Coordinates of N, CA, C and O in Angstrom, one line a residue:
M86 N 11.4 15.6 11.7 CA 11.4 15.1 10.2 C 10.7 16.2 9.4 O 9.8 16.7 9.8
E87 N 11.3 16.2 8.3 CA 10.4 17.2 7.1 C 9.7 16.3 6.3 O 10.1 15.5 5.6
Y88 N 8.3 16.8 6.2 CA 7.3 16.1 5.4 C 6.9 17.1 4.5 O 6.7 18.2 4.6
T89 N 6.8 16.7 3.1 CA 6.1 17.3 2.2 C 4.7 17.8 2.5 O 4.0 17.1 3.2
D90 N 4.0 18.8 1.8 CA 2.7 19.3 2.0 C 1.8 18.2 1.6 O 0.6 18.3 2.1
K91 N 2.3 17.4 0.5 CA 1.5 16.6 0.1 C 1.4 15.2 1.1 O 0.1 14.7 1.2
V92 N 2.5 14.9 1.8 CA 2.2 14.0 2.7 C 1.6 14.2 4.0 O 0.5 13.6 4.3
K93 N 1.5 15.7 4.3 CA 0.7 16.1 5.2 C -0.7 16.2 5.1 O -1.5 15.8 5.8
D94 N -1.1 16.6 3.8 CA -2.4 16.5 3.3 C -3.0 15.0 3.5 O -4.1 14.9 3.7
H95 N -2.2 13.9 2.9 CA -2.7 12.6 2.9 C -2.9 11.9 4.2 O -3.7 11.1 4.5
F96 N -2.0 12.8 5.2 CA -2.2 12.0 6.4 C -3.4 12.7 7.1 O -4.3 12.2 7.7
L97 N -3.8 14.1 6.9 CA -4.6 14.9 7.8 C -6.0 14.3 6.8 O -6.9 14.4 7.6
N98 N -6.0 14.2 5.5 CA -7.1 14.0 5.0 C -7.1 13.0 4.1 O -6.8 12.9 2.8
P99 N -6.9 11.6 4.8 CA -6.4 10.4 4.0 C -7.8 9.9 2.8 O -8.9 10.2 3.4
R100 N -7.5 9.4 1.7 CA -8.5 9.1 0.9 C -8.5 7.6 1.1 O -7.8 6.8 1.2
N101 N -10.0 7.3 0.5 CA -10.3 5.8 0.4 C -9.9 5.0 1.6 O -9.7 3.9 1.5
V102 N -10.3 5.8 2.8 CA -10.2 4.9 4.0 C -11.5 3.9 3.9 O -12.7 4.2 4.1
G103 N -11.1 2.6 4.7 CA -12.3 1.9 4.9 C -11.9 0.3 4.4 O -11.0 -0.1 4.0
E104 N -13.3 -0.3 4.3 CA -13.4 -1.6 3.7 C -14.2 -1.9 2.7 O -15.3 -1.2 2.6
I105 N -13.6 -2.5 1.6 CA -14.9 -2.8 0.7 C -15.8 -3.8 0.6 O -15.1 -5.1 1.0
E106 N -17.2 -3.8 0.5 CA -17.8 -4.9 1.0 C -17.8 -5.9 -0.1 O -17.5 -5.4 -1.6
D107 N -17.4 -7.0 0.0 CA -17.4 -8.1 -0.9 C -16.1 -7.8 -1.7 O -16.4 -7.8 -3.3
P108 N -14.9 -7.6 -1.7 CA -13.9 -7.3 -2.1 C -13.4 -8.5 -3.0 O -13.4 -9.8 -3.0
D109 N -12.8 -8.0 -4.3 CA -12.2 -9.1 -5.1 C -10.8 -9.5 -5.0 O -10.2 -10.6 -4.9
G110 N -10.2 -8.4 -4.1 CA -8.8 -8.8 -3.6 C -8.4 -8.1 -2.3 O -8.8 -6.9 -2.0
I111 N -7.7 -8.7 -1.3 CA -7.5 -8.3 -0.1 C -5.9 -8.5 0.3 O -5.6 -9.8 0.0
G112 N -5.3 -7.7 0.7 CA -4.0 -7.6 1.2 C -3.7 -7.2 2.5 O -4.1 -6.4 2.7
E113 N -3.0 -8.1 3.3 CA -2.8 -7.6 4.7 C -1.2 -7.7 4.9 O -0.8 -8.8 4.7
V114 N -0.7 -6.7 5.4 CA 0.6 -6.7 5.8 C 1.2 -6.1 7.0 O 0.3 -5.2 7.5
G115 N 2.2 -6.2 7.6 CA 2.4 -5.4 8.8 C 3.9 -5.5 9.0 O 4.8 -6.3 8.6
S116 N 4.7 -4.5 9.8 CA 6.0 -4.7 10.2 C 6.0 -4.8 11.7 O 5.7 -4.3 12.5
L117 N 6.5 -5.8 12.2 CA 6.9 -6.2 13.5 C 7.6 -5.2 14.3 O 7.5 -5.0 15.5
A118 N 8.5 -4.6 13.6 CA 9.6 -3.7 14.2 C 8.8 -2.3 14.7 O 9.4 -1.8 15.6
C119 N 8.2 -1.9 13.9 CA 7.7 -0.4 13.8 C 6.3 -0.4 14.3 O 5.7 0.6 14.8
G120 N 5.5 -1.7 14.2 CA 4.2 -1.9 14.7 C 3.4 -1.2 13.8 O 2.0 -1.4 13.8
D121 N 3.4 -1.2 12.6 CA 2.7 -0.4 11.3 C 1.9 -1.9 10.7 O 2.5 -3.0 10.4
A122 N 0.8 -1.8 10.2 CA 0.1 -2.9 9.7 C -1.0 -2.3 9.0 O -1.5 -1.0 8.7
L123 N -1.4 -2.8 7.6 CA -2.3 -2.3 6.3 C -3.2 -3.5 5.9 O -2.5 -4.5 5.7
R124 N -4.2 -2.8 5.8 CA -5.1 -4.0 4.8 C -5.6 -3.2 3.9 O -6.3 -2.2 4.0
L125 N -5.3 -3.7 2.5 CA -5.9 -3.1 1.3 C -6.8 -3.9 0.7 O -6.4 -5.2 0.7
S126 N -7.8 -3.5 0.1 CA -8.6 -4.0 -0.5 C -9.3 -3.4 -1.9 O -9.2 -2.3 -2.1
F127 N -9.6 -4.3 -2.9 CA -10.1 -3.5 -4.2 C -11.4 -4.4 -4.9 O -11.3 -5.5 -4.4
K128 N -11.7 -3.6 -5.6 CA -13.0 -4.1 -6.5 C -13.0 -3.9 -7.7 O -12.3 -2.5 -8.1
L129 N -12.8 -4.7 -8.6 CA -12.7 -4.6 -10.4 C -14.1 -4.2 -10.9 O -15.2 -4.7 -10.4
D130 N -14.1 -3.5 -11.9 CA -15.1 -3.4 -13.0 C -15.3 -4.3 -14.0 O -14.5 -5.1 -13.8
E131 N -16.1 -4.2 -15.0 CA -16.4 -5.1 -15.8 C -15.3 -5.4 -16.6 O -15.0 -6.2 -17.5
K132 N -14.5 -4.3 -17.1 CA -13.4 -4.2 -17.6 C -12.0 -4.8 -17.1 O -10.7 -4.7 -17.6
K133 N -12.1 -5.0 -16.0 CA -11.1 -5.4 -14.9 C -10.1 -4.5 -14.6 O -8.9 -4.7 -14.7
R134 N -10.6 -3.4 -14.6 CA -10.1 -2.1 -13.8 C -10.4 -1.9 -12.5 O -11.3 -2.2 -12.3
I135 N -9.5 -1.3 -11.6 CA -9.6 -1.4 -10.3 C -10.7 0.0 -10.2 O -10.3 0.9 -10.6
K136 N -11.8 -0.3 -9.8 CA -12.8 0.6 -9.6 C -13.1 1.5 -8.2 O -13.4 2.4 -8.1
D137 N -12.7 0.4 -7.1 CA -12.6 1.0 -5.9 C -11.6 0.3 -5.4 O -11.3 -1.0 -5.5
V138 N -10.9 1.1 -4.3 CA -9.7 0.6 -3.4 C -9.8 1.2 -2.1 O -10.0 2.5 -2.0
K139 N -9.6 0.7 -1.2 CA -9.6 1.2 0.2 C -8.7 0.8 0.9 O -8.1 -0.5 0.6
F140 N -8.2 1.4 2.2 CA -7.3 0.9 2.9 C -7.7 1.1 4.4 O -8.6 2.1 4.9
K141 N -7.1 0.2 5.5 CA -7.1 0.5 6.8 C -5.5 0.5 7.2 O -5.0 -0.8 6.8
T142 N -5.0 1.3 7.9 CA -3.7 1.4 8.3 C -3.6 1.8 9.5 O -4.4 2.8 10.4
F143 N -3.0 1.0 10.4 CA -2.4 1.3 11.8 C -0.8 1.8 11.6 O -0.2 0.9 11.5
G144 N -0.7 2.8 11.9 CA 0.8 3.4 11.9 C 0.9 4.8 12.1 O 0.1 5.7 12.5
C145 N 2.2 5.2 11.5 CA 2.6 6.6 12.0 C 1.9 7.4 10.6 O 1.4 6.9 9.9
A146 N 2.3 8.5 10.6 CA 1.9 9.5 9.4 C 2.5 8.9 8.1 O 1.7 9.2 7.0
S147 N 3.3 8.7 8.0 CA 4.1 8.1 6.6 C 3.2 6.9 6.2 O 3.1 6.7 4.9
A148 N 2.7 6.2 7.0 CA 2.3 4.9 6.9 C 1.0 5.1 6.4 O 0.4 4.6 5.3
I149 N 0.1 6.2 7.0 CA -1.2 6.5 6.5 C -1.1 7.3 5.1 O -2.0 7.1 4.2
A150 N -0.2 8.2 4.9 CA -0.3 8.8 3.8 C 0.3 8.2 2.6 O -0.4 8.2 1.5
S151 N 1.2 6.9 2.9 CA 1.6 6.1 1.8 C 0.3 5.2 1.3 O -0.1 5.2 0.0
S152 N -0.5 4.8 2.4 CA -1.7 3.9 2.3 C -2.4 5.0 1.1 O -3.1 4.2 0.3
S153 N -3.2 5.7 1.6 CA -3.7 6.9 1.0 C -3.3 7.1 -0.6 O -4.0 7.0 -1.7
A154 N -2.0 7.5 -0.7 CA -1.4 8.1 -1.9 C -1.4 6.6 -3.0 O -2.1 6.6 -3.9
L155 N -1.5 5.5 -2.4 CA -1.4 4.2 -3.1 C -2.7 4.2 -3.6 O -3.2 3.6 -4.9
T156 N -3.8 4.1 -2.7 CA -5.2 3.8 -3.4 C -5.5 5.0 -4.5 O -6.2 4.6 -5.4
E157 N -5.1 6.1 -4.6 CA -5.2 7.5 -5.5 C -4.6 6.9 -6.7 O -4.9 7.0 -7.8
I158 N -3.4 6.3 -6.6 CA -2.5 5.7 -7.7 C -3.3 4.7 -8.5 O -3.2 4.7 -9.7
L159 N -3.7 3.7 -7.7 CA -4.5 2.4 -8.4 C -5.7 2.6 -9.0 O -5.7 1.9 -9.9
K160 N -6.3 3.6 -8.4 CA -8.0 3.8 -9.3 C -7.6 3.9 -10.8 O -6.9 4.6 -11.3
G161 N -8.4 3.0 -11.4 CA -8.7 2.9 -12.9 C -7.6 2.2 -13.6 O -7.8 1.7 -14.8
K162 N -6.7 1.6 -13.0 CA -5.5 0.8 -13.4 C -6.0 -0.6 -13.8 O -6.9 -1.2 -12.8
T163 N -5.6 -1.4 -14.6 CA -5.8 -2.9 -14.7 C -4.7 -3.6 -13.5 O -3.6 -3.0 -13.1
L164 N -5.2 -4.8 -13.2 CA -4.0 -5.2 -12.2 C -2.6 -5.4 -12.9 O -1.6 -5.4 -12.1
E165 N -2.6 -5.6 -14.2 CA -1.1 -5.6 -14.9 C -0.4 -4.2 -14.6 O 0.7 -4.0 -14.2
E166 N -1.2 -3.0 -14.9 CA -0.5 -1.8 -14.6 C -0.1 -1.7 -13.0 O 0.8 -1.2 -12.8
A167 N -1.3 -2.0 -12.2 CA -1.0 -2.1 -10.7 C 0.1 -2.7 -10.2 O 1.0 -2.1 -9.3
E168 N 0.5 -4.0 -10.8 CA 1.6 -4.5 -10.5 C 3.1 -3.9 -10.7 O 4.0 -4.1 -10.2
K169 N 3.1 -3.0 -11.8 CA 4.2 -1.9 -11.8 C 4.4 -1.1 -11.0 O 5.5 -0.3 -10.9
V170 N 3.4 -0.6 -10.3 CA 3.7 0.4 -9.1 C 4.4 0.2 -8.0 O 4.5 -1.0 -7.5
S171 N 5.9 0.8 -7.9 CA 6.6 0.5 -7.0 C 6.4 1.3 -5.8 O 5.5 2.4 -5.9
N172 N 6.9 1.3 -4.7 CA 7.2 2.1 -3.3 C 7.8 3.4 -3.9 O 7.3 4.2 -3.3
Q173 N 8.7 3.2 -4.7 CA 9.4 4.6 -5.0 C 8.2 5.4 -6.0 O 8.0 6.7 -5.9
D174 N 7.3 4.6 -6.7 CA 6.3 5.6 -7.3 C 5.3 6.3 -6.1 O 4.8 7.2 -6.4
I175 N 5.0 5.6 -5.1 CA 4.4 6.1 -4.0 C 5.2 7.3 -3.3 O 4.0 8.1 -3.1
A176 N 6.3 7.1 -2.9 CA 6.9 8.2 -2.3 C 7.0 9.2 -3.5 O 6.8 10.5 -2.8
N177 N 7.4 9.1 -4.5 CA 7.4 10.1 -5.5 C 5.9 11.0 -5.8 O 5.9 12.2 -5.8
Y178 N 4.9 10.0 -5.6 CA 3.6 10.7 -5.6 C 3.4 11.8 -4.3 O 2.7 12.6 -4.6
L179 N 4.1 11.4 -3.5 CA 3.9 12.1 -2.4 C 5.0 13.4 -2.1 O 5.2 14.0 -1.0
G180 N 5.7 13.6 -3.2 CA 6.6 14.4 -3.3 C 7.9 14.1 -2.4 O 8.7 14.8 -2.2
G181 N 8.0 12.7 -2.1 CA 9.0 12.3 -1.2 C 8.8 11.8 0.1 O 7.8 12.2 0.5
L182 N 9.7 11.1 0.6 CA 9.7 10.5 1.9 C 11.0 10.7 2.7 O 11.7 10.5 1.9
P183 N 11.0 11.0 4.1 CA 12.4 10.6 4.5 C 12.9 9.2 4.3 O 12.2 8.4 4.5
E184 N 14.0 9.2 4.3 CA 14.7 7.8 3.9 C 14.2 6.9 5.2 O 14.0 5.8 4.9
E185 N 14.1 7.2 6.5 CA 13.9 6.4 7.4 C 12.1 6.2 7.5 O 12.1 5.3 8.3
K186 N 11.6 6.6 6.4 CA 10.1 6.3 6.6 C 9.8 5.6 5.1 O 8.8 5.7 4.9
M187 N 10.9 5.2 4.1 CA 10.8 4.5 2.9 C 9.7 3.2 3.4 O 9.2 2.9 2.5
H188 N 10.0 2.4 4.3 CA 9.5 1.3 4.7 C 8.0 1.5 4.6 O 7.4 0.5 4.2
C189 N 7.1 2.4 4.8 CA 6.0 2.5 4.7 C 5.4 2.6 3.3 O 4.5 1.8 3.2
S190 N 6.4 2.9 2.3 CA 6.0 3.0 0.8 C 6.2 1.4 0.7 O 5.5 0.9 -0.2
V191 N 7.1 0.8 1.2 CA 7.2 -0.8 0.9 C 6.1 -1.5 1.3 O 5.4 -2.4 0.9
M192 N 6.0 -1.1 2.5 CA 4.5 -1.7 3.1 C 3.5 -1.8 2.2 O 2.6 -2.6 2.1
G193 N 3.2 -0.7 1.5 CA 2.0 -0.5 0.6 C 2.3 -1.4 -0.6 O 1.3 -2.0 -1.1
R194 N 3.3 -1.4 -1.0 CA 3.5 -2.1 -2.4 C 3.3 -3.6 -2.2 O 2.8 -4.4 -2.8
E195 N 3.8 -4.1 -0.6 CA 3.6 -5.6 -0.5 C 2.1 -5.9 -0.3 O 1.8 -6.9 -0.6
A196 N 1.3 -4.8 0.5 CA -0.1 -5.2 0.7 C -0.4 -5.5 -0.8 O -1.6 -6.1 -1.1
L197 N -0.2 -4.5 -1.9 CA -0.9 -4.7 -3.2 C -0.6 -6.0 -3.8 O -1.5 -6.6 -4.4
E198 N 0.6 -6.6 -3.7 CA 1.0 -7.7 -4.2 C 0.4 -8.9 -3.5 O 0.0 -9.8 -4.3
V199 N 0.2 -8.9 -2.4 CA -0.7 -10.1 -1.6 C -2.1 -9.5 -2.1 O -2.7 -10.8 -2.3
A200 N -2.6 -8.7 -2.2 CA -4.2 -8.5 -2.6 C -4.2 -8.9 -4.1 O -5.1 -9.8 -4.4
I201 N -3.4 -8.6 -5.0 CA -3.4 -9.3 -6.4 C -3.4 -10.7 -6.4 O -4.0 -11.5 -6.9
A202 N -2.5 -11.1 -5.5 CA -2.3 -12.8 -5.3 C -3.5 -13.4 -4.7 O -4.0 -14.4 -5.3
N203 N -4.0 -12.6 -3.8 CA -5.7 -13.1 -3.1 C -6.6 -13.2 -4.7 O -7.3 -14.4 -4.4
Y204 N -6.9 -12.1 -5.0 CA -7.5 -12.3 -6.3 C -7.4 -13.2 -7.4 O -8.2 -14.0 -7.7
R205 N -6.1 -13.5 -7.6 CA -5.6 -14.8 -8.4 C -6.0 -16.1 -7.9 O -5.7 -17.1 -8.6
G206 N -6.1 -16.0 -6.5 CA -6.1 -17.4 -5.8 C -4.5 -18.2 -5.5 O -4.6 -19.3 -5.4
E207 N -3.6 -17.2 -5.7 CA -2.3 -17.6 -5.6 C -1.9 -17.5 -3.9 O -2.3 -16.4 -3.5
K208 N -1.1 -18.0 -3.5 CA -0.4 -17.9 -2.1 C 0.7 -17.2 -2.4 O 1.9 -17.5 -3.5
V209 N 1.0 -16.1 -1.6 CA 2.4 -15.3 -1.9 C 3.4 -16.2 -0.7 O 3.1 -16.3 0.5
K210 N 4.5 -16.4 -1.7 CA 5.7 -17.1 -0.6 C 6.4 -16.1 0.2 O 6.6 -15.2 -0.2
K211 N 6.2 -16.5 1.3 CA 6.7 -15.8 2.5 C 8.3 -16.0 2.1 O 9.0 -16.8 2.1
E212 N 8.8 -14.8 2.3 CA 10.5 -14.5 2.0 C 10.9 -14.1 3.1 O 10.5 -13.6 4.0
D213 N 12.3 -14.4 3.2 CA 13.5 -13.4 4.2 C 13.2 -12.1 3.7 O 14.0 -12.1 2.6
F214 N 12.9 -11.1 4.4 CA 12.9 -9.8 3.9 C 13.9 -9.1 4.6 O 14.6 -9.5 5.8
E215 N 14.7 -8.3 3.8 CA 15.9 -7.5 4.1 C 15.3 -6.3 4.8 O 14.1 -5.8 4.8
V216 N 16.4 -5.9 5.6 CA 16.0 -4.7 6.4 C 15.7 -3.7 5.4 O 16.6 -3.2 4.6
V217 N 14.5 -2.8 5.4 CA 14.4 -1.9 4.7 C 14.2 -0.4 5.4 O 13.9 0.7 4.7
C218 N 14.4 -0.3 6.7 CA 14.5 1.0 7.4 C 15.4 1.0 7.9 O 15.9 0.1 9.3
N219 N 16.3 2.1 7.8 CA 17.6 2.1 8.8 C 17.3 2.7 10.3 O 18.1 2.6 11.1
C220 N 16.2 3.3 10.5 CA 16.0 3.8 11.8 C 15.9 2.8 12.8 O 16.1 2.8 14.0
F221 N 14.8 1.8 12.4 CA 14.5 0.9 13.6 C 14.7 -0.8 13.2 O 14.7 -1.4 13.9
G222 N 15.4 -1.1 11.9 CA 15.9 -2.0 11.5 C 14.9 -2.9 11.4 O 14.5 -4.1 11.5
S223 N 13.7 -2.1 10.7 CA 12.4 -2.9 10.5 C 12.4 -4.0 9.4 O 12.8 -3.6 8.6
R224 N 11.5 -4.7 9.7 CA 11.3 -5.9 8.3 C 9.9 -5.6 8.1 O 8.9 -5.7 9.2
T225 N 9.5 -5.9 6.9 CA 8.2 -6.0 6.7 C 7.7 -7.5 6.6 O 8.3 -8.0 5.9
E226 N 6.7 -7.7 7.3 CA 6.3 -9.2 7.4 C 4.8 -9.0 6.8 O 3.9 -8.4 7.2
R227 N 4.3 -10.3 6.1 CA 2.9 -10.5 6.0 C 2.1 -11.0 7.1 O 2.9 -11.8 7.8
L228 N 1.2 -10.6 7.3 CA 0.3 -11.1 8.5 C -0.6 -12.1 8.3 O -0.7 -12.6 7.2

């Protein structure tokens, strides 16, 4: 697979790895088919902007790079702005992902959705997920 230099950099030097102590929101998702899992947590400042965001990912280079990129994208955003971040935005930030690895950016987007719902005290309705990865037929499931 061909990876961009930015994907390689975010994989080899991931940003914002870890967990936030006393987070405002936490989202956990995973893909049963490919074995990836992501835990995303964030803390808001007094103006309700994301002041800190961290992740822990178990997965491939694309999963780690996508998670790292997502945290960089989110810093300083309001929740309303963060909700507009798409998996394509994550892939674009990285200079692209191979099509068979796009499910990694979808996992990041879904973790964000779950984390924001957690902050708001909402439950995220579990849906039937469509296949998002052509290589392994993986489905992203919420943990």
